[in-house]
Amino acid sequence: MKRLPKHVAIIMDGNGRWAKQQGLARSFGHENGVTTVRRITEAASQLGLQYLTLYTFSTENWNRPKEEVDLLMNLVVTAIEQQTPDLIKNNVRLTAIGDLKRMPDFARTRLNKCIDDTAHCSGLVLCLALSYSSRWEIVEACKEIAQQVQAGNIGVDDIDDNVLAANLKTCDMPDPDLLIRTGGDLRISNYLLWQIAYSELYFTEKYWPDFGPDDFLQAIIDFQQRERRYGKTSEQLNNQ
């Protein structure tokens, strides 16, 4: 319990393939994926983790068939509304990062209400990456910094890692200690590219609807067995 990650990020992959494997529509996989979100959020809260960030909908997902996009938008906000009382009960604060202005008005309005309703909670922060991609986020940060330079608030030579990080959408969260990807694919898919520079990566073949609290705990146990050197040697860490 003394070596828990502060921040876990998850790429929730495999809903559609899970449903197809069972001869069902992709929508059935997304619906079962919502159940997994609730179970993993509860497990993270019970462990005392500080931040849980879930890759919920990428900017690239807007290119999917309109029927699936509409279903996902409705499913996301409906699930959030249904779970808000439990979030409050478990002292979980909801937040979101991404290009939220691209969301339909009905979805953004309902999302913001749930965020406001949990704003007083002081436990786990559940962050949904919605309409999000890391390249979009970094480009937006560069625009913000360019405006600050143009306004004379900072100079070009003042720009460093800290300045860029302070202009990312995750500026009020620590970088993820652990990144989990379900579904068997071994890639990052444009997710938190800046923030996971030194994150531990954990991949599992299990599709997201099959990923349960025990699997989540196993990922954390695996994380606890790793040595995080940040460019140093093992000997340096042992001396410290």
XYZ file of N, CA, C and O in Angstrom, residues 21-211:
764
model
N -16.943 -11.059 -31.148
C -16.552 -12.423 -30.793
C -17.760 -13.241 -30.332
O -17.796 -14.459 -30.472
N -18.749 -12.549 -29.787
C -19.944 -13.224 -29.290
C -21.113 -13.130 -30.271
O -22.254 -13.486 -29.932
N -20.836 -12.637 -31.478
C -21.870 -12.541 -32.486
C -22.873 -11.444 -32.217
O -24.026 -11.511 -32.661
N -22.448 -10.399 -31.497
C -23.352 -9.322 -31.103
C -22.925 -8.002 -31.740
O -21.807 -7.865 -32.248
N -23.801 -7.026 -31.707
C -23.499 -5.703 -32.253
C -22.451 -4.998 -31.407
O -22.337 -5.238 -30.202
N -21.671 -4.105 -32.046
C -20.636 -3.364 -31.330
C -21.214 -2.582 -30.158
O -20.559 -2.412 -29.133
N -22.441 -2.116 -30.314
C -23.078 -1.339 -29.257
C -23.175 -2.139 -27.959
O -23.060 -1.575 -26.863
N -23.366 -3.442 -28.076
C -23.445 -4.289 -26.882
C -22.110 -4.284 -26.141
O -22.075 -4.284 -24.904
N -21.013 -4.251 -26.881
C -19.693 -4.188 -26.257
C -19.480 -2.881 -25.523
O -18.939 -2.858 -24.414
N -19.917 -1.774 -26.129
C -19.772 -0.470 -25.483
C -20.593 -0.411 -24.189
O -20.152 0.141 -23.178
N -21.793 -0.986 -24.227
C -22.638 -0.984 -23.036
C -22.003 -1.774 -21.903
O -22.042 -1.359 -20.736
N -21.398 -2.909 -22.220
C -20.724 -3.705 -21.196
C -19.429 -3.035 -20.734
O -19.009 -3.220 -19.590
N -18.832 -2.240 -21.620
C -17.648 -1.491 -21.226
C -17.944 -0.474 -20.145
O -17.094 -0.188 -19.286
N -19.150 0.079 -20.150
C -19.564 1.034 -19.119
C -19.570 0.369 -17.743
O -19.154 0.970 -16.739
N -20.016 -0.876 -17.697
C -20.020 -1.617 -16.431
C -18.601 -1.768 -15.898
O -18.354 -1.631 -14.693
N -17.658 -2.034 -16.804
C -16.258 -2.164 -16.392
C -15.722 -0.847 -15.849
O -14.959 -0.833 -14.874
N -16.110 0.267 -16.460
C -15.681 1.583 -15.965
C -16.101 1.753 -14.514
O -15.316 2.190 -13.659
N -17.340 1.403 -14.226
C -17.840 1.540 -12.854
C -17.043 0.658 -11.893
O -16.641 1.110 -10.811
N -16.767 -0.575 -12.277
C -16.065 -1.510 -11.391
C -14.619 -1.074 -11.148
O -14.116 -1.150 -10.021
N -13.957 -0.600 -12.187
C -12.558 -0.180 -12.046
C -12.472 1.129 -11.265
O -11.555 1.332 -10.453
N -13.424 2.028 -11.475
C -13.449 3.277 -10.708
C -13.635 2.989 -9.227
O -12.958 3.583 -8.368
N -14.533 2.070 -8.903
C -14.743 1.691 -7.508
C -13.482 1.084 -6.909
O -13.103 1.386 -5.772
N -12.809 0.224 -7.668
C -11.579 -0.404 -7.174
C -10.493 0.638 -6.930
O -9.789 0.595 -5.909
N -10.348 1.583 -7.855
C -9.342 2.643 -7.706
C -9.641 3.507 -6.491
O -8.736 3.895 -5.736
N -10.918 3.812 -6.291
C -11.315 4.625 -5.144
C -11.050 3.899 -3.831
O -10.530 4.486 -2.868
N -11.386 2.625 -3.773
C -11.180 1.839 -2.556
C -9.702 1.699 -2.210
O -9.334 1.664 -1.038
N -8.854 1.646 -3.251
C -7.413 1.557 -3.011
C -6.829 2.873 -2.491
O -5.764 2.881 -1.896
N -7.519 3.950 -2.767
C -7.007 5.256 -2.365
C -6.161 5.921 -3.430
O -5.365 6.821 -3.110
N -6.318 5.507 -4.700
C -5.588 6.184 -5.767
C -6.080 7.621 -5.887
O -7.217 7.939 -5.539
N -5.215 8.481 -6.403
C -5.565 9.895 -6.483
C -6.193 10.285 -7.823
O -7.093 11.117 -7.865
N -5.709 9.677 -8.905
C -6.187 10.036 -10.238
C -6.358 8.785 -11.099
O -5.517 7.884 -11.083
N -7.441 8.757 -11.856
C -7.697 7.698 -12.830
C -8.173 8.385 -14.107
O -9.210 9.047 -14.116
N -7.405 8.246 -15.186
C -7.752 8.888 -16.451
C -8.076 7.825 -17.484
O -7.268 6.922 -17.718
N -9.251 7.917 -18.081
C -9.742 6.906 -19.008
C -9.877 7.488 -20.415
O -10.522 8.518 -20.606
N -9.264 6.804 -21.386
C -9.365 7.223 -22.787
C -10.741 6.796 -23.289
O -10.964 5.658 -23.683
N -11.671 7.730 -23.279
C -13.080 7.427 -23.520
C -13.487 7.598 -24.978
O -14.257 6.806 -25.516
N -12.965 8.646 -25.626
C -13.334 8.929 -27.016
C -12.237 9.801 -27.604
O -11.970 10.892 -27.098
N -11.600 9.332 -28.667
C -10.491 10.081 -29.258
C -10.994 11.002 -30.363
O -12.108 10.835 -30.881
N -10.166 11.965 -30.746
C -10.540 12.826 -31.866
C -10.677 12.000 -33.141
O -11.497 12.326 -34.015
N -9.903 10.924 -33.259
C -10.009 10.050 -34.426
C -11.322 9.274 -34.450
O -11.789 8.863 -35.523
N -11.923 9.085 -33.272
C -13.188 8.352 -33.224
C -14.328 9.092 -33.918
O -15.351 8.482 -34.258
N -14.156 10.390 -34.138
C -15.188 11.129 -34.872
C -15.322 10.605 -36.298
O -16.335 10.856 -36.970
N -14.307 9.870 -36.784
C -14.335 9.333 -38.145
C -15.102 8.017 -38.239
O -15.250 7.470 -39.339
N -15.580 7.499 -37.128
C -16.361 6.259 -37.159
C -17.742 6.537 -37.758
O -18.148 7.694 -37.888
N -18.474 5.465 -38.119
C -19.834 5.677 -38.656
C -20.675 6.523 -37.718
O -20.595 6.382 -36.494
N -21.475 7.432 -38.296
C -22.261 8.367 -37.506
C -23.153 7.656 -36.487
O -23.324 8.133 -35.355
N -23.702 6.516 -36.860
C -24.585 5.792 -35.953
C -23.843 5.384 -34.681
O -24.376 5.485 -33.569
N -22.589 4.931 -34.853
C -21.809 4.505 -33.689
C -21.391 5.708 -32.849
O -21.413 5.644 -31.614
N -21.031 6.812 -33.511
C -20.646 8.023 -32.774
C -21.817 8.536 -31.946
O -21.663 8.877 -30.760
N -22.994 8.594 -32.569
C -24.183 9.069 -31.846
C -24.481 8.173 -30.652
O -24.818 8.652 -29.562
N -24.363 6.862 -30.862
C -24.614 5.926 -29.764
C -23.619 6.135 -28.638
O -23.992 6.147 -27.455
N -22.346 6.324 -28.988
C -21.314 6.512 -27.965
C -21.548 7.784 -27.165
O -21.406 7.785 -25.941
N -21.897 8.871 -27.840
C -22.150 10.125 -27.138
C -23.307 9.964 -26.156
O -23.232 10.394 -24.998
N -24.385 9.346 -26.612
C -25.538 9.119 -25.737
C -25.178 8.191 -24.585
O -25.566 8.427 -23.430
N -24.427 7.148 -24.896
C -24.062 6.167 -23.880
C -23.184 6.788 -22.809
O -23.377 6.556 -21.606
N -22.213 7.586 -23.232
C -21.276 8.196 -22.284
C -22.006 9.098 -21.295
O -21.872 8.962 -20.078
N -22.801 10.029 -21.813
C -23.439 10.991 -20.912
C -24.535 10.338 -20.067
O -24.717 10.698 -18.897
N -25.247 9.369 -20.648
C -26.271 8.677 -19.869
C -25.640 7.888 -18.729
O -26.122 7.904 -17.585
N -24.534 7.190 -19.030
C -23.843 6.415 -18.001
C -23.302 7.321 -16.899
O -23.396 6.993 -15.705
N -22.753 8.477 -17.293
C -22.216 9.411 -16.300
C -23.337 9.914 -15.392
O -23.186 9.974 -14.164
N -24.470 10.263 -15.983
C -25.598 10.739 -15.186
C -26.076 9.669 -14.202
O -26.358 9.958 -13.034
N -26.137 8.437 -14.683
C -26.604 7.349 -13.826
C -25.635 7.066 -12.691
O -26.041 6.676 -11.589
N -24.341 7.274 -12.948
C -23.327 6.949 -11.950
C -22.975 8.120 -11.036
O -22.259 7.946 -10.047
N -23.461 9.319 -11.359
C -23.109 10.487 -10.545
C -23.440 10.311 -9.070
O -22.618 10.649 -8.199
N -24.612 9.780 -8.699
C -24.883 9.568 -7.270
C -23.857 8.665 -6.597
O -23.439 8.932 -5.457
N -23.424 7.608 -7.291
C -22.400 6.716 -6.725
C -21.046 7.409 -6.641
O -20.285 7.173 -5.699
N -20.741 8.256 -7.630
C -19.486 9.012 -7.578
C -19.465 9.897 -6.332
O -18.466 9.954 -5.613
N -20.572 10.579 -6.095
C -20.663 11.450 -4.922
C -20.561 10.620 -3.634
O -19.857 10.990 -2.688
N -21.261 9.487 -3.620
C -21.233 8.605 -2.448
C -19.814 8.146 -2.139
O -19.415 8.051 -0.974
N -19.029 7.867 -3.195
C -17.652 7.397 -3.014
C -16.628 8.531 -3.015
O -15.420 8.275 -3.060
N -17.116 9.786 -2.985
C -16.246 10.966 -2.904
C -15.328 11.082 -4.124
O -14.179 11.497 -4.013
N -15.849 10.712 -5.293
C -15.082 10.762 -6.542
C -15.453 12.028 -7.311
O -16.636 12.297 -7.548
N -14.450 12.783 -7.713
C -14.680 14.008 -8.483
C -14.476 13.724 -9.965
O -13.451 13.165 -10.367
N -15.444 14.101 -10.785
C -15.386 13.887 -12.228
C -14.817 15.109 -12.919
O -15.142 16.248 -12.579
N -13.967 14.869 -13.901
C -13.463 15.950 -14.741
C -13.264 15.392 -16.145
O -13.415 14.192 -16.376
N -12.922 16.246 -17.089
C -12.749 15.802 -18.470
C -11.704 16.655 -19.167
O -11.549 17.850 -18.862
N -10.986 16.044 -20.090
C -10.021 16.759 -20.922
C -10.306 16.416 -22.375
O -10.778 15.319 -22.681
N -10.041 17.354 -23.269
C -10.247 17.108 -24.684
C -10.880 18.303 -25.370
O -11.169 19.333 -24.754
N -11.127 18.136 -26.658
C -11.746 19.184 -27.471
C -13.253 19.075 -27.290
O -13.990 18.654 -28.192
N -13.711 19.475 -26.100
C -15.109 19.252 -25.714
C -16.084 20.057 -26.561
O -17.261 19.695 -26.655
N -15.623 21.114 -27.199
C -16.541 21.920 -28.016
C -17.018 21.159 -29.244
O -18.023 21.541 -29.882
N -16.339 20.066 -29.598
C -16.776 19.254 -30.735
C -17.930 18.324 -30.351
O -18.584 17.764 -31.230
N -18.159 18.150 -29.056
C -19.250 17.299 -28.625
C -20.592 17.955 -28.931
O -20.701 19.184 -28.912
N -21.625 17.167 -29.193
C -22.961 17.749 -29.376
C -23.364 18.553 -28.141
O -22.968 18.214 -27.017
N -24.141 19.594 -28.347
C -24.537 20.465 -27.237
C -25.201 19.689 -26.107
O -24.918 19.932 -24.920
N -26.081 18.745 -26.456
C -26.792 18.010 -25.413
C -25.820 17.212 -24.554
O -25.990 17.117 -23.328
N -24.784 16.647 -25.190
C -23.823 15.822 -24.454
C -22.922 16.691 -23.578
O -22.656 16.363 -22.417
N -22.456 17.808 -24.124
C -21.559 18.686 -23.357
C -22.285 19.294 -22.168
O -21.721 19.388 -21.067
N -23.539 19.688 -22.361
C -24.314 20.277 -21.263
C -24.511 19.276 -20.131
O -24.336 19.605 -18.950
N -24.871 18.055 -20.475
C -25.110 17.037 -19.450
C -23.805 16.635 -18.762
O -23.781 16.388 -17.548
N -22.708 16.577 -19.532
C -21.401 16.269 -18.945
C -21.008 17.342 -17.935
O -20.570 17.028 -16.814
N -21.135 18.598 -18.319
C -20.740 19.697 -17.429
C -21.557 19.698 -16.140
O -21.042 20.044 -15.066
N -22.834 19.322 -16.223
C -23.656 19.259 -15.019
C -23.119 18.205 -14.055
O -23.038 18.434 -12.840
N -22.733 17.043 -14.584
C -22.185 15.979 -13.726
C -20.855 16.408 -13.115
O -20.563 16.086 -11.955
N -20.063 17.127 -13.890
C -18.795 17.642 -13.369
C -19.056 18.623 -12.226
O -18.400 18.566 -11.175
N -20.021 19.502 -12.411
C -20.375 20.469 -11.364
C -20.923 19.768 -10.117
O -20.622 20.166 -8.986
N -21.722 18.719 -10.332
C -22.344 18.016 -9.208
C -21.324 17.309 -8.325
O -21.583 17.075 -7.137
N -20.169 16.944 -8.879
C -19.142 16.234 -8.099
C -17.968 17.139 -7.721
O -16.980 16.661 -7.160
N -18.079 18.433 -8.020
C -16.946 19.348 -7.816
C -16.501 19.416 -6.359
O -15.338 19.728 -6.076
N -17.396 19.126 -5.419
C -17.051 19.217 -4.000
C -16.331 17.970 -3.483
O -15.815 17.980 -2.359
N -16.296 16.905 -4.268
C -15.689 15.645 -3.805
C -14.164 15.788 -3.726
O -13.542 16.450 -4.554
N -13.575 15.128 -2.741
C -12.141 15.318 -2.473
C -11.329 14.030 -2.550
O -10.161 14.008 -2.173
N -11.944 12.950 -3.034
C -11.227 11.681 -3.141
C -10.626 11.502 -4.520
O -10.022 12.419 -5.088
N -10.797 10.325 -5.086
C -10.282 10.020 -6.417
C -10.799 11.019 -7.442
O -11.978 11.383 -7.433
N -9.906 11.462 -8.335
C -10.305 12.288 -9.477
C -10.424 11.365 -10.684
O -9.444 10.747 -11.107
N -11.638 11.249 -11.221
C -11.885 10.443 -12.411
C -11.912 11.375 -13.609
O -12.819 12.201 -13.761
N -10.904 11.267 -14.453
C -10.763 12.153 -15.609
C -11.091 11.377 -16.882
O -10.464 10.357 -17.178
N -12.066 11.871 -17.626
C -12.436 11.255 -18.896
C -11.771 12.017 -20.032
O -11.955 13.231 -20.159
N -10.989 11.318 -20.847
C -10.400 11.918 -22.043
C -11.417 11.769 -23.167
O -11.583 10.697 -23.747
N -12.130 12.851 -23.451
C -13.230 12.854 -24.408
C -12.894 13.773 -25.583
O -12.482 14.921 -25.370
N -13.095 13.268 -26.803
C -12.711 14.048 -27.975
C -11.261 14.517 -27.803
O -10.929 15.686 -27.999
N -10.423 13.566 -27.421
C -9.051 13.880 -27.028
C -8.056 13.184 -27.942
O -8.272 12.050 -28.372
N -6.967 13.860 -28.210
C -5.771 13.235 -28.769
C -4.578 14.033 -28.285
O -4.675 15.246 -28.058
N -3.476 13.359 -28.119
C -2.303 14.023 -27.555
C -1.711 15.053 -28.526
O -1.272 16.122 -28.104
N -1.704 14.734 -29.807
C -1.176 15.704 -30.764
C -2.020 16.976 -30.764
O -1.478 18.087 -30.835
N -3.346 16.823 -30.702
C -4.212 17.997 -30.598
C -3.858 18.798 -29.354
O -3.751 20.031 -29.403
N -3.663 18.121 -28.227
C -3.377 18.787 -26.965
C -2.063 19.564 -27.038
O -1.976 20.711 -26.577
N -1.045 18.961 -27.631
C 0.265 19.613 -27.715
C 0.205 20.815 -28.655
O 0.792 21.880 -28.374
N -0.514 20.673 -29.759
C -0.679 21.813 -30.671
C -1.391 22.958 -29.961
O -1.000 24.132 -30.080
N -2.447 22.640 -29.191
C -3.166 23.673 -28.443
C -2.255 24.357 -27.430
O -2.321 25.584 -27.246
N -1.391 23.577 -26.781
C -0.449 24.155 -25.812
C 0.527 25.096 -26.514
O 0.849 26.176 -25.995
N 0.987 24.711 -27.690
C 1.903 25.569 -28.449
C 1.238 26.889 -28.833
O 1.865 27.949 -28.789
N -0.040 26.813 -29.198
C -0.774 28.041 -29.527
C -0.883 28.954 -28.311
O -0.709 30.180 -28.410
N -1.182 28.352 -27.157
C -1.293 29.145 -25.924
C 0.034 29.831 -25.604
O 0.069 31.014 -25.235
N 1.126 29.097 -25.732
C 2.449 29.660 -25.427
C 2.806 30.754 -26.429
O 3.355 31.804 -26.060
N 2.470 30.524 -27.709
C 2.749 31.542 -28.730
C 2.005 32.836 -28.421
O 2.554 33.940 -28.594
N 0.775 32.738 -27.948
C 0.010 33.926 -27.576
C 0.646 34.633 -26.394
O 0.658 35.874 -26.336
N 1.178 33.873 -25.441
C 1.843 34.467 -24.282
C 3.117 35.207 -24.696
O 3.426 36.280 -24.177
N 3.845 34.624 -25.665
C 5.052 35.285 -26.180
C 4.661 36.558 -26.929
O 5.266 37.625 -26.753
N 3.612 36.431 -27.752
C 3.146 37.581 -28.539
C 2.689 38.726 -27.641
O 2.900 39.903 -27.961
N 2.099 38.369 -26.513
C 1.623 39.389 -25.577
C 2.748 39.954 -24.716
O 2.536 40.901 -23.946
N 3.927 39.383 -24.824
C 5.064 39.867 -24.054
C 5.107 39.351 -22.626
O 5.897 39.842 -21.805
N 4.283 38.333 -22.319
C 4.261 37.792 -20.951
C 5.446 36.880 -20.666
O 5.882 36.771 -19.520
N 5.946 36.213 -21.689
C 7.153 35.391 -21.556
C 8.004 35.573 -22.807
O 7.502 35.995 -23.853
N 9.289 35.238 -22.687
C 10.179 35.278 -23.831
C 10.380 33.891 -24.399
O 10.113 32.885 -23.727
N 10.881 33.830 -25.613
C 11.118 32.535 -26.248
C 12.067 31.687 -25.407
O 11.873 30.471 -25.255
N 13.075 32.293 -24.833
C 14.051 31.549 -24.040
C 13.484 31.061 -22.711
O 14.108 30.253 -22.021
N 12.307 31.562 -22.347
C 11.667 31.100 -21.107
C 10.936 29.765 -21.294
O 10.556 29.122 -20.314
N 10.725 29.374 -22.553
C 9.959 28.158 -22.827
C 10.811 26.936 -22.521
O 11.905 26.758 -23.064
N 10.303 26.102 -21.602
C 10.982 24.858 -21.263
C 9.931 23.782 -20.988
O 8.742 23.979 -21.254
N 10.373 22.646 -20.451
C 9.441 21.555 -20.168
C 8.312 21.996 -19.252
O 7.144 21.622 -19.452
N 8.649 22.787 -18.254
C 7.642 23.207 -17.276
C 6.588 24.120 -17.894
O 5.407 24.018 -17.571
N 7.020 25.000 -18.777
C 6.080 25.914 -19.435
C 5.124 25.135 -20.317
O 3.904 25.363 -20.305
N 5.647 24.183 -21.087
C 4.767 23.410 -21.945
C 3.791 22.574 -21.113
O 2.591 22.544 -21.378
N 4.312 21.928 -20.070
C 3.444 21.098 -19.223
C 2.342 21.924 -18.570
O 1.217 21.453 -18.396
N 2.667 23.166 -18.218
C 1.692 24.038 -17.566
C 0.575 24.464 -18.502
O -0.475 24.942 -18.057
N 0.773 24.283 -19.803
C -0.241 24.654 -20.781
C -0.964 23.452 -21.381
O -1.766 23.613 -22.308
N -0.701 22.265 -20.846
C -1.434 21.072 -21.262
C -2.748 20.990 -20.496
O -2.912 21.622 -19.440
N -3.669 20.220 -21.006
C -4.980 20.081 -20.362
C -4.885 19.337 -19.034
O -5.807 19.404 -18.219
N -3.776 18.655 -18.815
C -3.569 17.891 -17.580
C -2.713 18.645 -16.574
O -2.143 18.037 -15.664
N -2.626 19.961 -16.712
C -1.684 20.737 -15.909
C -1.940 20.630 -14.407
O -1.034 20.876 -13.603
N -3.155 20.266 -14.014
C -3.457 20.175 -12.582
C -3.388 18.745 -12.063
O -3.854 18.462 -10.962
N -2.790 17.844 -12.855
C -2.632 16.453 -12.441
C -1.171 16.031 -12.577
O -0.473 16.524 -13.464
N -0.708 15.104 -11.731
C 0.636 14.567 -11.944
C 0.633 13.661 -13.168
O -0.419 13.152 -13.584
N 1.793 13.453 -13.762
C 1.885 12.531 -14.888
C 1.522 11.123 -14.433
O 1.761 10.755 -13.281
N 0.942 10.302 -15.327
C 0.596 8.931 -14.939
C 1.831 8.131 -14.534
O 2.874 8.204 -15.184
N 1.704 7.391 -13.447
C 2.756 6.447 -13.060
C 2.630 5.162 -13.869
O 3.630 4.515 -14.181
N 1.396 4.797 -14.183
C 1.104 3.530 -14.844
C 0.091 3.751 -15.959
O -0.934 4.389 -15.750
N 0.405 3.221 -17.145
C -0.531 3.224 -18.259
C -0.921 1.784 -18.577
O -0.055 0.950 -18.836
N -2.206 1.499 -18.554
C -2.734 0.172 -18.857
C -3.465 0.232 -20.190
O -4.251 1.148 -20.427
N -3.203 -0.749 -21.056
C -3.997 -0.882 -22.286
C -4.568 -2.290 -22.356
O -3.841 -3.272 -22.260
N -5.879 -2.378 -22.524
C -6.537 -3.662 -22.706
C -6.693 -3.942 -24.201
O -6.446 -3.075 -25.036
N -7.090 -5.165 -24.531
C -7.433 -5.488 -25.912
C -6.342 -6.101 -26.752
O -6.580 -6.493 -27.889
N -5.115 -6.168 -26.230
C -4.055 -6.885 -26.925
C -3.191 -6.079 -27.863
O -2.114 -6.541 -28.261
N -3.596 -4.879 -28.257
C -2.761 -4.070 -29.150
C -1.630 -3.421 -28.368
O -1.817 -2.979 -27.230
N -0.459 -3.333 -28.998
C 0.736 -2.815 -28.326
C 1.098 -1.448 -28.907
O 2.121 -1.279 -29.564
N 0.255 -0.486 -28.666
C 0.520 0.882 -29.110
C -0.156 1.870 -28.163
O -0.998 1.494 -27.364
N 0.208 3.158 -28.307
C -0.266 4.201 -27.401
C -1.465 4.945 -27.967
O -2.242 5.543 -27.222
N -1.635 4.931 -29.279
C -2.810 5.506 -29.932
C -3.044 6.973 -29.590
O -4.159 7.385 -29.276
N -1.965 7.762 -29.634
C -2.104 9.220 -29.521
C -2.681 9.644 -28.170
O -3.482 10.563 -28.090
N -2.242 8.978 -27.121
C -2.817 9.199 -25.780
C -1.749 9.664 -24.809
O -0.776 8.948 -24.543
N -1.872 10.863 -24.299
C -1.001 11.394 -23.242
C 0.487 11.215 -23.576
O 1.293 10.843 -22.718
N 0.854 11.514 -24.817
C 2.223 11.233 -25.266
C 3.274 11.984 -24.452
O 4.334 11.437 -24.135
N 2.999 13.238 -24.115
C 3.945 14.010 -23.302
C 3.987 13.469 -21.878
O 5.053 13.284 -21.297
N 2.824 13.187 -21.338
C 2.701 12.847 -19.919
C 3.262 11.470 -19.574
O 3.656 11.229 -18.437
N 3.297 10.542 -20.532
C 3.731 9.168 -20.208
C 5.204 8.926 -20.518
O 5.637 7.781 -20.640
N 5.971 10.018 -20.599
C 7.394 9.877 -20.930
C 8.102 8.875 -20.029
O 8.982 8.122 -20.475
N 7.735 8.826 -18.747
C 8.362 7.896 -17.805
C 7.327 7.001 -17.119
O 7.599 6.443 -16.052
N 6.175 6.844 -17.725
C 5.171 5.949 -17.157
C 5.569 4.490 -17.396
O 6.211 4.161 -18.401
N 5.149 3.622 -16.494
C 5.288 2.183 -16.714
C 4.112 1.724 -17.573
O 2.973 2.137 -17.344
N 4.384 0.898 -18.580
C 3.365 0.451 -19.522
C 2.976 -0.994 -19.224
O 3.837 -1.842 -18.987
N 1.672 -1.249 -19.257
C 1.152 -2.591 -18.962
C 0.101 -2.937 -20.010
O -0.889 -2.225 -20.161
N 0.344 -4.009 -20.758
C -0.568 -4.439 -21.803
C -1.183 -5.783 -21.435
O -0.504 -6.658 -20.900
N -2.466 -5.933 -21.717
C -3.148 -7.192 -21.457
C -3.980 -7.583 -22.671
O -4.519 -6.721 -23.369
N -4.079 -8.881 -22.909
C -4.871 -9.387 -24.027
C -6.370 -9.248 -23.758
O -7.173 -9.280 -24.693
N -6.762 -9.113 -22.519
C -8.189 -9.075 -22.186
C -8.868 -7.865 -22.811
O -8.343 -6.757 -22.766
N -10.042 -8.110 -23.365
C -10.845 -6.992 -23.853
C -11.412 -6.227 -22.657
O -11.614 -6.787 -21.584
N -11.699 -4.955 -22.860
C -12.121 -4.099 -21.753
C -13.332 -4.647 -20.992
O -13.333 -4.629 -19.760
N -14.373 -5.181 -21.647
C -15.513 -5.694 -20.869
C -15.146 -6.858 -19.947
O -15.862 -7.108 -18.968
N -14.052 -7.560 -20.246
C -13.621 -8.694 -19.408
C -12.604 -8.290 -18.344
O -12.199 -9.112 -17.523
N -12.181 -7.033 -18.368
C -11.131 -6.560 -17.463
C -11.774 -6.191 -16.121
O -12.528 -5.226 -16.026
